[in-house]
Amino acid sequence: RKEVEQDPGPFNVPEGATVAFNCTYSNSASQSFFWYRQDCRKEPKLLMSVYSSGNEDGRFTAQLNRASQYISLLIRDSKLSDSATYLCVVNSGKLTFGTGTRLTIIP
Amino acid sequence: DGGITQSPKYLFRKEGQNVTLSCEQNLNHDAMYWYRQDPGQGLRLIYYSQIVNDFQKGDIAEGYSVSREKKESFPLTVTSAQKNPTAFYLCASSFQDRGAEAFFGQGTRLTVV
């Protein structure tokens, strides 16, 4: 079983829609969690850290469920500029990335 | 400006040659990482280092070697033993605190012909 699993997509959604991504992890000792965004042929950049209490940044909401070992990312009122690949990242002493979920927002 | 720098951005090598990719950071980060990304794929961990003069193998270390002689620098050598070296290589660094985010360099695209 992979340490971090994501649905690779692609997700093609109309502008203004709400889209949700999930990610599961296998190491119960994992201590911190992140969502990164990667644009085509660029390096990944931090989108949000993920906390047990959940956290929100504008249109983006991230949640962590330790009991079920999954993290989620919700994007509301999606914009064309949200088109990218979204990577979940788990830190268990080393940073392990999911395969990424490709999102395309359609005008 | 603080940051993490990878060089070169594009690199071409003939099959059978070793090649070293540079990664330098001036963020005073303790931990440094090397990842490989193939087209349409996620990032796979090659090697990581949490402290100077120490490093650990990641998931795909075969055919690669690293050194960590200075806190600022974590060069990656792609050896001739690596079967499919053509890929996008990304270096990252972070503070040791597990809640700390990682920052990435701009990556090196290696093409072996």
mmCIF file of N, CA, C and O in Angstrom, chain A:
data_model
loop_
_atom_site.group_PDB
_atom_site.id
_atom_site.type_symbol
_atom_site.label_atom_id
_atom_site.label_comp_id
_atom_site.label_asym_id
_atom_site.label_seq_id
_atom_site.Cartn_x
_atom_site.Cartn_y
_atom_site.Cartn_z
ATOM 1 N N ARG A 1 0.853 -1.196 0.000
ATOM 2 C CA ARG A 1 0.000 0.000 0.000
ATOM 3 C C ARG A 1 0.886 1.243 0.000
ATOM 4 O O ARG A 1 1.868 1.326 0.716
ATOM 5 N N LYS A 2 0.558 2.231 -0.841
ATOM 6 C CA LYS A 2 1.324 3.466 -0.871
ATOM 7 C C LYS A 2 1.130 4.218 0.430
ATOM 8 O O LYS A 2 0.077 4.163 1.051
ATOM 9 N N GLU A 3 2.196 4.966 0.821
ATOM 10 C CA GLU A 3 2.110 5.737 2.056
ATOM 11 C C GLU A 3 1.051 6.824 1.968
ATOM 12 O O GLU A 3 0.390 7.143 2.952
ATOM 13 N N VAL A 4 0.934 7.444 0.811
ATOM 14 C CA VAL A 4 -0.037 8.528 0.607
ATOM 15 C C VAL A 4 -0.757 8.266 -0.702
ATOM 16 O O VAL A 4 -0.109 8.096 -1.732
ATOM 17 N N GLU A 5 -2.074 8.231 -0.660
ATOM 18 C CA GLU A 5 -2.847 7.924 -1.869
ATOM 19 C C GLU A 5 -3.828 9.045 -2.183
ATOM 20 O O GLU A 5 -4.527 9.545 -1.303
ATOM 21 N N GLN A 6 -3.837 9.399 -3.457
ATOM 22 C CA GLN A 6 -4.771 10.413 -3.953
ATOM 23 C C GLN A 6 -5.419 9.914 -5.220
ATOM 24 O O GLN A 6 -4.794 9.165 -5.991
ATOM 25 N N ASP A 7 -6.630 10.350 -5.487
ATOM 26 C CA ASP A 7 -7.272 10.114 -6.771
ATOM 27 C C ASP A 7 -6.567 11.013 -7.793
ATOM 28 O O ASP A 7 -6.571 12.226 -7.633
ATOM 29 N N PRO A 8 -5.971 10.444 -8.837
ATOM 30 C CA PRO A 8 -5.208 11.273 -9.775
ATOM 31 C C PRO A 8 -6.065 12.162 -10.669
ATOM 32 O O PRO A 8 -5.548 13.072 -11.311
ATOM 33 N N GLY A 9 -7.390 11.896 -10.698
ATOM 34 C CA GLY A 9 -8.263 12.683 -11.560
ATOM 35 C C GLY A 9 -8.113 12.219 -13.003
ATOM 36 O O GLY A 9 -7.822 11.048 -13.243
ATOM 37 N N PRO A 10 -8.275 13.076 -14.015
ATOM 38 C CA PRO A 10 -8.457 14.516 -13.845
ATOM 39 C C PRO A 10 -9.870 14.899 -13.415
ATOM 40 O O PRO A 10 -10.811 14.186 -13.685
ATOM 41 N N PHE A 11 -9.959 16.012 -12.736
ATOM 42 C CA PHE A 11 -11.233 16.609 -12.382
ATOM 43 C C PHE A 11 -11.437 17.799 -13.320
ATOM 44 O O PHE A 11 -10.620 18.700 -13.354
ATOM 45 N N ASN A 12 -12.523 17.766 -14.087
ATOM 46 C CA ASN A 12 -12.869 18.886 -14.968
ATOM 47 C C ASN A 12 -14.186 19.460 -14.466
ATOM 48 O O ASN A 12 -15.208 18.784 -14.540
ATOM 49 N N VAL A 13 -14.161 20.667 -13.924
ATOM 50 C CA VAL A 13 -15.361 21.231 -13.313
ATOM 51 C C VAL A 13 -15.607 22.627 -13.867
ATOM 52 O O VAL A 13 -14.669 23.340 -14.240
ATOM 53 N N PRO A 14 -16.879 23.045 -13.935
ATOM 54 C CA PRO A 14 -17.179 24.379 -14.453
ATOM 55 C C PRO A 14 -16.802 25.458 -13.456
ATOM 56 O O PRO A 14 -16.820 25.253 -12.231
ATOM 57 N N GLU A 15 -16.469 26.600 -13.987
ATOM 58 C CA GLU A 15 -16.148 27.766 -13.163
ATOM 59 C C GLU A 15 -17.302 28.045 -12.196
ATOM 60 O O GLU A 15 -18.471 27.953 -12.564
ATOM 61 N N GLY A 16 -16.953 28.323 -10.943
ATOM 62 C CA GLY A 16 -17.965 28.608 -9.941
ATOM 63 C C GLY A 16 -18.400 27.398 -9.132
ATOM 64 O O GLY A 16 -19.056 27.531 -8.096
ATOM 65 N N ALA A 17 -18.017 26.215 -9.568
ATOM 66 C CA ALA A 17 -18.407 24.989 -8.857
ATOM 67 C C ALA A 17 -17.539 24.798 -7.612
ATOM 68 O O ALA A 17 -16.495 25.434 -7.439
ATOM 69 N N THR A 18 -18.003 23.892 -6.763
ATOM 70 C CA THR A 18 -17.237 23.474 -5.587
ATOM 71 C C THR A 18 -16.614 22.118 -5.892
ATOM 72 O O THR A 18 -17.275 21.239 -6.443
ATOM 73 N N VAL A 19 -15.352 21.970 -5.538
ATOM 74 C CA VAL A 19 -14.674 20.700 -5.808
ATOM 75 C C VAL A 19 -13.958 20.253 -4.542
ATOM 76 O O VAL A 19 -13.460 21.085 -3.773
ATOM 77 N N ALA A 20 -13.935 18.948 -4.321
ATOM 78 C CA ALA A 20 -13.311 18.397 -3.116
ATOM 79 C C ALA A 20 -12.325 17.303 -3.485
ATOM 80 O O ALA A 20 -12.602 16.471 -4.357
ATOM 81 N N PHE A 21 -11.175 17.321 -2.817
ATOM 82 C CA PHE A 21 -10.179 16.278 -2.989
ATOM 83 C C PHE A 21 -9.955 15.572 -1.663
ATOM 84 O O PHE A 21 -9.966 16.209 -0.615
ATOM 85 N N ASN A 22 -9.726 14.275 -1.737
ATOM 86 C CA ASN A 22 -9.368 13.522 -0.540
ATOM 87 C C ASN A 22 -8.025 12.862 -0.723
ATOM 88 O O ASN A 22 -7.596 12.595 -1.853
ATOM 89 N N CYS A 23 -7.403 12.562 0.408
ATOM 90 C CA CYS A 23 -6.096 11.923 0.393
ATOM 91 C C CYS A 23 -6.033 11.030 1.627
ATOM 92 O O CYS A 23 -6.449 11.459 2.709
ATOM 93 N N THR A 24 -5.565 9.813 1.472
ATOM 94 C CA THR A 24 -5.417 8.926 2.628
ATOM 95 C C THR A 24 -3.940 8.627 2.871
ATOM 96 O O THR A 24 -3.136 8.642 1.929
ATOM 97 N N TYR A 25 -3.587 8.374 4.123
ATOM 98 C CA TYR A 25 -2.204 8.062 4.466
ATOM 99 C C TYR A 25 -2.169 6.824 5.347
ATOM 100 O O TYR A 25 -3.126 6.522 6.061
ATOM 101 N N SER A 26 -1.048 6.106 5.278
ATOM 102 C CA SER A 26 -0.995 4.807 5.958
ATOM 103 C C SER A 26 -0.262 4.842 7.300
ATOM 104 O O SER A 26 -0.492 3.971 8.138
ATOM 105 N N ASN A 27 0.622 5.821 7.505
ATOM 106 C CA ASN A 27 1.430 5.865 8.714
ATOM 107 C C ASN A 27 0.701 6.645 9.802
ATOM 108 O O ASN A 27 0.603 7.870 9.747
ATOM 109 N N SER A 28 0.200 5.928 10.803
ATOM 110 C CA SER A 28 -0.587 6.574 11.862
ATOM 111 C C SER A 28 0.266 7.508 12.725
ATOM 112 O O SER A 28 -0.270 8.311 13.477
ATOM 113 N N ALA A 29 1.593 7.389 12.615
ATOM 114 C CA ALA A 29 2.484 8.258 13.392
ATOM 115 C C ALA A 29 2.760 9.581 12.684
ATOM 116 O O ALA A 29 3.490 10.422 13.207
ATOM 117 N N SER A 30 2.183 9.785 11.523
ATOM 118 C CA SER A 30 2.389 11.031 10.784
ATOM 119 C C SER A 30 1.946 12.207 11.632
ATOM 120 O O SER A 30 0.919 12.147 12.315
ATOM 121 N N GLN A 31 2.730 13.279 11.555
ATOM 122 C CA GLN A 31 2.493 14.374 12.491
ATOM 123 C C GLN A 31 2.001 15.664 11.848
ATOM 124 O O GLN A 31 1.381 16.471 12.528
ATOM 125 N N SER A 32 2.326 15.873 10.596
ATOM 126 C CA SER A 32 1.863 17.113 9.975
ATOM 127 C C SER A 32 1.500 16.852 8.522
ATOM 128 O O SER A 32 1.964 15.894 7.913
ATOM 129 N N PHE A 33 0.632 17.735 8.031
ATOM 130 C CA PHE A 33 -0.015 17.485 6.750
ATOM 131 C C PHE A 33 -0.164 18.807 6.002
ATOM 132 O O PHE A 33 -0.388 19.858 6.620
ATOM 133 N N PHE A 34 -0.033 18.716 4.682
ATOM 134 C CA PHE A 34 -0.063 19.931 3.883
ATOM 135 C C PHE A 34 -0.767 19.648 2.559
ATOM 136 O O PHE A 34 -0.799 18.512 2.085
ATOM 137 N N TRP A 35 -1.267 20.705 1.950
ATOM 138 C CA TRP A 35 -1.664 20.679 0.543
ATOM 139 C C TRP A 35 -0.750 21.632 -0.216
ATOM 140 O O TRP A 35 -0.556 22.785 0.187
ATOM 141 N N TYR A 36 -0.191 21.131 -1.322
ATOM 142 C CA TYR A 36 0.625 21.937 -2.211
ATOM 143 C C TYR A 36 -0.076 22.044 -3.550
ATOM 144 O O TYR A 36 -0.827 21.144 -3.956
ATOM 145 N N ARG A 37 0.220 23.124 -4.254
ATOM 146 C CA ARG A 37 -0.274 23.322 -5.613
ATOM 147 C C ARG A 37 0.929 23.313 -6.548
ATOM 148 O O ARG A 37 1.964 23.929 -6.256
ATOM 149 N N GLN A 38 0.774 22.624 -7.700
ATOM 150 C CA GLN A 38 1.844 22.618 -8.686
ATOM 151 C C GLN A 38 1.262 22.993 -10.047
ATOM 152 O O GLN A 38 0.365 22.306 -10.549
ATOM 153 N N ASP A 39 1.799 24.045 -10.630
ATOM 154 C CA ASP A 39 1.433 24.422 -11.991
ATOM 155 C C ASP A 39 2.330 23.678 -12.966
ATOM 156 O O ASP A 39 3.428 23.224 -12.611
ATOM 157 N N CYS A 40 1.873 23.599 -14.208
ATOM 158 C CA CYS A 40 2.561 22.790 -15.213
ATOM 159 C C CYS A 40 4.029 23.192 -15.343
ATOM 160 O O CYS A 40 4.342 24.377 -15.538
ATOM 161 N N ARG A 41 4.934 22.241 -15.202
ATOM 162 C CA ARG A 41 6.357 22.425 -15.393
ATOM 163 C C ARG A 41 6.989 23.398 -14.381
ATOM 164 O O ARG A 41 8.027 23.994 -14.634
ATOM 165 N N LYS A 42 6.325 23.533 -13.232
ATOM 166 C CA LYS A 42 6.852 24.399 -12.167
ATOM 167 C C LYS A 42 7.056 23.581 -10.903
ATOM 168 O O LYS A 42 6.613 22.439 -10.800
ATOM 169 N N GLU A 43 7.715 24.214 -9.914
ATOM 170 C CA GLU A 43 7.880 23.543 -8.635
ATOM 171 C C GLU A 43 6.605 23.647 -7.798
ATOM 172 O O GLU A 43 5.832 24.596 -7.960
ATOM 173 N N PRO A 44 6.356 22.703 -6.885
ATOM 174 C CA PRO A 44 5.198 22.793 -5.990
ATOM 175 C C PRO A 44 5.342 23.967 -5.028
ATOM 176 O O PRO A 44 6.446 24.298 -4.597
ATOM 177 N N LYS A 45 4.188 24.557 -4.679
ATOM 178 C CA LYS A 45 4.187 25.636 -3.687
ATOM 179 C C LYS A 45 3.106 25.359 -2.656
ATOM 180 O O LYS A 45 2.042 24.829 -2.972
ATOM 181 N N LEU A 46 3.399 25.729 -1.405
ATOM 182 C CA LEU A 46 2.459 25.457 -0.318
ATOM 183 C C LEU A 46 1.145 26.190 -0.543
ATOM 184 O O LEU A 46 1.129 27.401 -0.780
ATOM 185 N N LEU A 47 0.050 25.458 -0.451
ATOM 186 C CA LEU A 47 -1.278 26.048 -0.488
ATOM 187 C C LEU A 47 -1.786 26.250 0.937
ATOM 188 O O LEU A 47 -2.181 27.353 1.314
ATOM 189 N N MET A 48 -1.768 25.176 1.721
ATOM 190 C CA MET A 48 -2.250 25.251 3.107
ATOM 191 C C MET A 48 -1.615 24.162 3.945
ATOM 192 O O MET A 48 -1.382 23.054 3.444
ATOM 193 N N SER A 49 -1.394 24.471 5.209
ATOM 194 C CA SER A 49 -1.146 23.422 6.189
ATOM 195 C C SER A 49 -2.511 22.891 6.633
ATOM 196 O O SER A 49 -3.524 23.584 6.487
ATOM 197 N N VAL A 50 -2.538 21.685 7.156
ATOM 198 C CA VAL A 50 -3.806 21.061 7.547
ATOM 199 C C VAL A 50 -3.752 20.744 9.029
ATOM 200 O O VAL A 50 -2.843 20.038 9.478
ATOM 201 N N TYR A 51 -4.736 21.240 9.771
ATOM 202 C CA TYR A 51 -4.769 21.044 11.215
ATOM 203 C C TYR A 51 -5.983 20.200 11.598
ATOM 204 O O TYR A 51 -6.976 20.147 10.892
ATOM 205 N N SER A 52 -5.872 19.556 12.755
ATOM 206 C CA SER A 52 -6.957 18.688 13.234
ATOM 207 C C SER A 52 -8.270 19.446 13.370
ATOM 208 O O SER A 52 -9.350 18.887 13.165
ATOM 209 N N SER A 53 -8.161 20.713 13.711
ATOM 210 C CA SER A 53 -9.361 21.520 13.923
ATOM 211 C C SER A 53 -9.938 22.024 12.603
ATOM 212 O O SER A 53 -10.991 22.659 12.580
ATOM 213 N N GLY A 54 -9.231 21.755 11.517
ATOM 214 C CA GLY A 54 -9.661 22.275 10.223
ATOM 215 C C GLY A 54 -9.225 23.721 10.069
ATOM 216 O O GLY A 54 -9.098 24.439 11.062
ATOM 217 N N ASN A 55 -8.954 24.126 8.867
ATOM 218 C CA ASN A 55 -8.576 25.512 8.656
ATOM 219 C C ASN A 55 -9.069 25.996 7.298
ATOM 220 O O ASN A 55 -9.255 25.204 6.375
ATOM 221 N N GLU A 56 -9.301 27.295 7.255
ATOM 222 C CA GLU A 56 -9.906 27.907 6.073
ATOM 223 C C GLU A 56 -9.070 29.105 5.661
ATOM 224 O O GLU A 56 -8.558 29.854 6.500
ATOM 225 N N ASP A 57 -8.914 29.253 4.344
ATOM 226 C CA ASP A 57 -8.213 30.419 3.814
ATOM 227 C C ASP A 57 -8.971 30.870 2.579
ATOM 228 O O ASP A 57 -8.806 30.303 1.500
ATOM 229 N N GLY A 58 -9.844 31.830 2.776
ATOM 230 C CA GLY A 58 -10.662 32.306 1.657
ATOM 231 C C GLY A 58 -11.569 31.209 1.134
ATOM 232 O O GLY A 58 -12.374 30.646 1.867
ATOM 233 N N ARG A 59 -11.409 30.852 -0.124
ATOM 234 C CA ARG A 59 -12.260 29.841 -0.746
ATOM 235 C C ARG A 59 -11.797 28.406 -0.467
ATOM 236 O O ARG A 59 -12.435 27.454 -0.902
ATOM 237 N N PHE A 60 -10.700 28.261 0.237
ATOM 238 C CA PHE A 60 -10.099 26.958 0.462
ATOM 239 C C PHE A 60 -10.290 26.514 1.918
ATOM 240 O O PHE A 60 -10.053 27.293 2.834
ATOM 241 N N THR A 61 -10.713 25.253 2.088
ATOM 242 C CA THR A 61 -10.865 24.674 3.419
ATOM 243 C C THR A 61 -10.166 23.325 3.444
ATOM 244 O O THR A 61 -10.389 22.490 2.561
ATOM 245 N N ALA A 62 -9.335 23.123 4.458
ATOM 246 C CA ALA A 62 -8.627 21.853 4.609
ATOM 247 C C ALA A 62 -9.047 21.216 5.921
ATOM 248 O O ALA A 62 -9.265 21.907 6.917
ATOM 249 N N GLN A 63 -9.169 19.892 5.902
ATOM 250 C CA GLN A 63 -9.554 19.177 7.128
ATOM 251 C C GLN A 63 -8.724 17.914 7.261
ATOM 252 O O GLN A 63 -8.293 17.317 6.278
ATOM 253 N N LEU A 64 -8.534 17.504 8.507
ATOM 254 C CA LEU A 64 -7.781 16.300 8.831
ATOM 255 C C LEU A 64 -8.660 15.396 9.688
ATOM 256 O O LEU A 64 -9.278 15.860 10.640
ATOM 257 N N ASN A 65 -8.718 14.137 9.346
ATOM 258 C CA ASN A 65 -9.420 13.137 10.149
ATOM 259 C C ASN A 65 -8.391 12.079 10.534
ATOM 260 O O ASN A 65 -8.064 11.195 9.747
ATOM 261 N N ARG A 66 -7.863 12.196 11.752
ATOM 262 C CA ARG A 66 -6.789 11.283 12.180
ATOM 263 C C ARG A 66 -7.318 9.864 12.361
ATOM 264 O O ARG A 66 -6.617 8.892 12.090
ATOM 265 N N ALA A 67 -8.544 9.731 12.839
ATOM 266 C CA ALA A 67 -9.093 8.398 13.095
ATOM 267 C C ALA A 67 -9.172 7.591 11.795
ATOM 268 O O ALA A 67 -8.878 6.394 11.773
ATOM 269 N N SER A 68 -9.581 8.248 10.733
ATOM 270 C CA SER A 68 -9.714 7.576 9.439
ATOM 271 C C SER A 68 -8.496 7.763 8.553
ATOM 272 O O SER A 68 -8.451 7.231 7.442
ATOM 273 N N GLN A 69 -7.548 8.549 9.015
ATOM 274 C CA GLN A 69 -6.290 8.785 8.306
ATOM 275 C C GLN A 69 -6.531 9.349 6.912
ATOM 276 O O GLN A 69 -6.047 8.792 5.907
ATOM 277 N N TYR A 70 -7.295 10.426 6.850
ATOM 278 C CA TYR A 70 -7.413 11.099 5.566
ATOM 279 C C TYR A 70 -7.455 12.603 5.780
ATOM 280 O O TYR A 70 -7.810 13.103 6.840
ATOM 281 N N ILE A 71 -7.033 13.306 4.723
ATOM 282 C CA ILE A 71 -7.115 14.758 4.709
ATOM 283 C C ILE A 71 -7.896 15.177 3.472
ATOM 284 O O ILE A 71 -7.965 14.425 2.489
ATOM 285 N N SER A 72 -8.514 16.322 3.564
ATOM 286 C CA SER A 72 -9.344 16.780 2.452
ATOM 287 C C SER A 72 -9.074 18.247 2.154
ATOM 288 O O SER A 72 -8.579 18.996 2.994
ATOM 289 N N LEU A 73 -9.393 18.613 0.929
ATOM 290 C CA LEU A 73 -9.297 20.004 0.491
ATOM 291 C C LEU A 73 -10.569 20.342 -0.265
ATOM 292 O O LEU A 73 -10.966 19.610 -1.176
ATOM 293 N N LEU A 74 -11.213 21.432 0.129
ATOM 294 C CA LEU A 74 -12.429 21.893 -0.531
ATOM 295 C C LEU A 74 -12.157 23.251 -1.153
ATOM 296 O O LEU A 74 -11.624 24.150 -0.486
ATOM 297 N N ILE A 75 -12.512 23.386 -2.423
ATOM 298 C CA ILE A 75 -12.370 24.669 -3.105
ATOM 299 C C ILE A 75 -13.770 25.129 -3.503
ATOM 300 O O ILE A 75 -14.469 24.444 -4.257
ATOM 301 N N ARG A 76 -14.160 26.272 -2.981
ATOM 302 C CA ARG A 76 -15.491 26.827 -3.308
ATOM 303 C C ARG A 76 -15.359 27.876 -4.394
ATOM 304 O O ARG A 76 -14.288 28.495 -4.559
ATOM 305 N N ASP A 77 -16.452 28.095 -5.137
ATOM 306 C CA ASP A 77 -16.498 29.153 -6.156
ATOM 307 C C ASP A 77 -15.233 29.126 -7.016
ATOM 308 O O ASP A 77 -14.483 30.108 -7.100
ATOM 309 N N SER A 78 -14.974 27.995 -7.641
ATOM 310 C CA SER A 78 -13.706 27.786 -8.338
ATOM 311 C C SER A 78 -13.499 28.802 -9.459
ATOM 312 O O SER A 78 -14.445 29.223 -10.146
ATOM 313 N N LYS A 79 -12.246 29.195 -9.619
ATOM 314 C CA LYS A 79 -11.825 30.163 -10.639
ATOM 315 C C LYS A 79 -10.968 29.458 -11.687
ATOM 316 O O LYS A 79 -10.365 28.409 -11.412
ATOM 317 N N LEU A 80 -10.880 30.070 -12.843
ATOM 318 C CA LEU A 80 -10.021 29.507 -13.899
ATOM 319 C C LEU A 80 -8.589 29.347 -13.402
ATOM 320 O O LEU A 80 -7.898 28.386 -13.741
ATOM 321 N N SER A 81 -8.148 30.281 -12.561
ATOM 322 C CA SER A 81 -6.771 30.257 -12.060
ATOM 323 C C SER A 81 -6.517 29.124 -11.055
ATOM 324 O O SER A 81 -5.370 28.904 -10.667
ATOM 325 N N ASP A 82 -7.573 28.433 -10.650
ATOM 326 C CA ASP A 82 -7.386 27.290 -9.748
ATOM 327 C C ASP A 82 -6.912 26.044 -10.492
ATOM 328 O O ASP A 82 -6.554 25.042 -9.869
ATOM 329 N N SER A 83 -6.921 26.083 -11.812
ATOM 330 C CA SER A 83 -6.475 24.936 -12.606
ATOM 331 C C SER A 83 -5.007 24.655 -12.305
ATOM 332 O O SER A 83 -4.147 25.518 -12.484
ATOM 333 N N ALA A 84 -4.742 23.448 -11.828
ATOM 334 C CA ALA A 84 -3.390 23.061 -11.410
ATOM 335 C C ALA A 84 -3.462 21.619 -10.928
ATOM 336 O O ALA A 84 -4.518 20.990 -10.943
ATOM 337 N N THR A 85 -2.324 21.114 -10.469
ATOM 338 C CA THR A 85 -2.300 19.810 -9.805
ATOM 339 C C THR A 85 -2.161 20.050 -8.310
ATOM 340 O O THR A 85 -1.324 20.857 -7.883
ATOM 341 N N TYR A 86 -2.972 19.368 -7.527
ATOM 342 C CA TYR A 86 -2.971 19.540 -6.069
ATOM 343 C C TYR A 86 -2.379 18.292 -5.427
ATOM 344 O O TYR A 86 -2.825 17.173 -5.676
ATOM 345 N N LEU A 87 -1.364 18.510 -4.611
ATOM 346 C CA LEU A 87 -0.602 17.420 -4.006
ATOM 347 C C LEU A 87 -0.817 17.411 -2.505
ATOM 348 O O LEU A 87 -0.650 18.453 -1.855
ATOM 349 N N CYS A 88 -1.160 16.261 -1.952
ATOM 350 C CA CYS A 88 -1.193 16.194 -0.492
ATOM 351 C C CYS A 88 0.143 15.666 -0.001
ATOM 352 O O CYS A 88 0.795 14.864 -0.679
ATOM 353 N N VAL A 89 0.557 16.146 1.142
ATOM 354 C CA VAL A 89 1.884 15.855 1.677
ATOM 355 C C VAL A 89 1.760 15.481 3.139
ATOM 356 O O VAL A 89 1.062 16.157 3.896
ATOM 357 N N VAL A 90 2.459 14.417 3.511
ATOM 358 C CA VAL A 90 2.417 13.920 4.884
ATOM 359 C C VAL A 90 3.831 13.899 5.431
ATOM 360 O O VAL A 90 4.758 13.435 4.756
ATOM 361 N N ASN A 91 4.011 14.403 6.633
ATOM 362 C CA ASN A 91 5.330 14.400 7.268
ATOM 363 C C ASN A 91 5.340 13.389 8.419
ATOM 364 O O ASN A 91 4.673 13.576 9.423
ATOM 365 N N SER A 92 6.113 12.319 8.221
ATOM 366 C CA SER A 92 6.260 11.301 9.269
ATOM 367 C C SER A 92 7.736 11.173 9.617
ATOM 368 O O SER A 92 8.215 10.088 9.923
ATOM 369 N N GLY A 93 8.437 12.304 9.533
ATOM 370 C CA GLY A 93 9.888 12.293 9.691
ATOM 371 C C GLY A 93 10.560 12.525 8.360
ATOM 372 O O GLY A 93 11.714 12.914 8.280
ATOM 373 N N LYS A 94 9.854 12.254 7.310
ATOM 374 C CA LYS A 94 10.241 12.610 5.942
ATOM 375 C C LYS A 94 8.968 13.075 5.240
ATOM 376 O O LYS A 94 7.859 12.690 5.609
ATOM 377 N N LEU A 95 9.160 13.912 4.228
ATOM 378 C CA LEU A 95 7.993 14.442 3.505
ATOM 379 C C LEU A 95 7.610 13.494 2.385
ATOM 380 O O LEU A 95 8.395 13.273 1.463
ATOM 381 N N THR A 96 6.403 12.948 2.439
ATOM 382 C CA THR A 96 5.939 12.031 1.400
ATOM 383 C C THR A 96 4.767 12.667 0.673
ATOM 384 O O THR A 96 3.812 13.126 1.289
ATOM 385 N N PHE A 97 4.865 12.675 -0.661
ATOM 386 C CA PHE A 97 3.854 13.310 -1.499
ATOM 387 C C PHE A 97 2.910 12.271 -2.080
ATOM 388 O O PHE A 97 3.330 11.160 -2.427
ATOM 389 N N GLY A 98 1.654 12.656 -2.229
ATOM 390 C CA GLY A 98 0.739 11.882 -3.031
ATOM 391 C C GLY A 98 1.048 12.101 -4.503
ATOM 392 O O GLY A 98 1.868 12.957 -4.862
ATOM 393 N N THR A 99 0.382 11.342 -5.365
ATOM 394 C CA THR A 99 0.646 11.449 -6.803
ATOM 395 C C THR A 99 0.082 12.722 -7.402
ATOM 396 O O THR A 99 0.438 13.090 -8.502
ATOM 397 N N GLY A 100 -0.806 13.386 -6.659
ATOM 398 C CA GLY A 100 -1.374 14.633 -7.160
ATOM 399 C C GLY A 100 -2.698 14.400 -7.867
ATOM 400 O O GLY A 100 -2.924 13.343 -8.469
ATOM 401 N N THR A 101 -3.578 15.397 -7.782
ATOM 402 C CA THR A 101 -4.867 15.373 -8.482
ATOM 403 C C THR A 101 -4.914 16.557 -9.422
ATOM 404 O O THR A 101 -4.753 17.707 -8.996
ATOM 405 N N ARG A 102 -5.115 16.262 -10.700
ATOM 406 C CA ARG A 102 -5.129 17.330 -11.697
ATOM 407 C C ARG A 102 -6.529 17.930 -11.782
ATOM 408 O O ARG A 102 -7.510 17.208 -11.963
ATOM 409 N N LEU A 103 -6.613 19.238 -11.632
ATOM 410 C CA LEU A 103 -7.880 19.969 -11.690
ATOM 411 C C LEU A 103 -7.863 20.931 -12.861
ATOM 412 O O LEU A 103 -6.912 21.716 -13.006
ATOM 413 N N THR A 104 -8.902 20.881 -13.683
ATOM 414 C CA THR A 104 -9.091 21.853 -14.761
ATOM 415 C C THR A 104 -10.438 22.526 -14.568
ATOM 416 O O THR A 104 -11.466 21.847 -14.468
ATOM 417 N N ILE A 105 -10.429 23.859 -14.497
ATOM 418 C CA ILE A 105 -11.662 24.621 -14.370
ATOM 419 C C ILE A 105 -12.081 25.057 -15.773
ATOM 420 O O ILE A 105 -11.289 25.671 -16.504
ATOM 421 N N ILE A 106 -13.310 24.756 -16.123
ATOM 422 C CA ILE A 106 -13.807 25.008 -17.478
ATOM 423 C C ILE A 106 -14.642 26.294 -17.488
ATOM 424 O O ILE A 106 -15.519 26.443 -16.660
ATOM 425 N N PRO A 107 -14.358 27.205 -18.434
ATOM 426 C CA PRO A 107 -15.109 28.477 -18.467
ATOM 427 C C PRO A 107 -16.594 28.251 -18.747
ATOM 428 O O PRO A 107 -16.967 27.295 -19.434
#
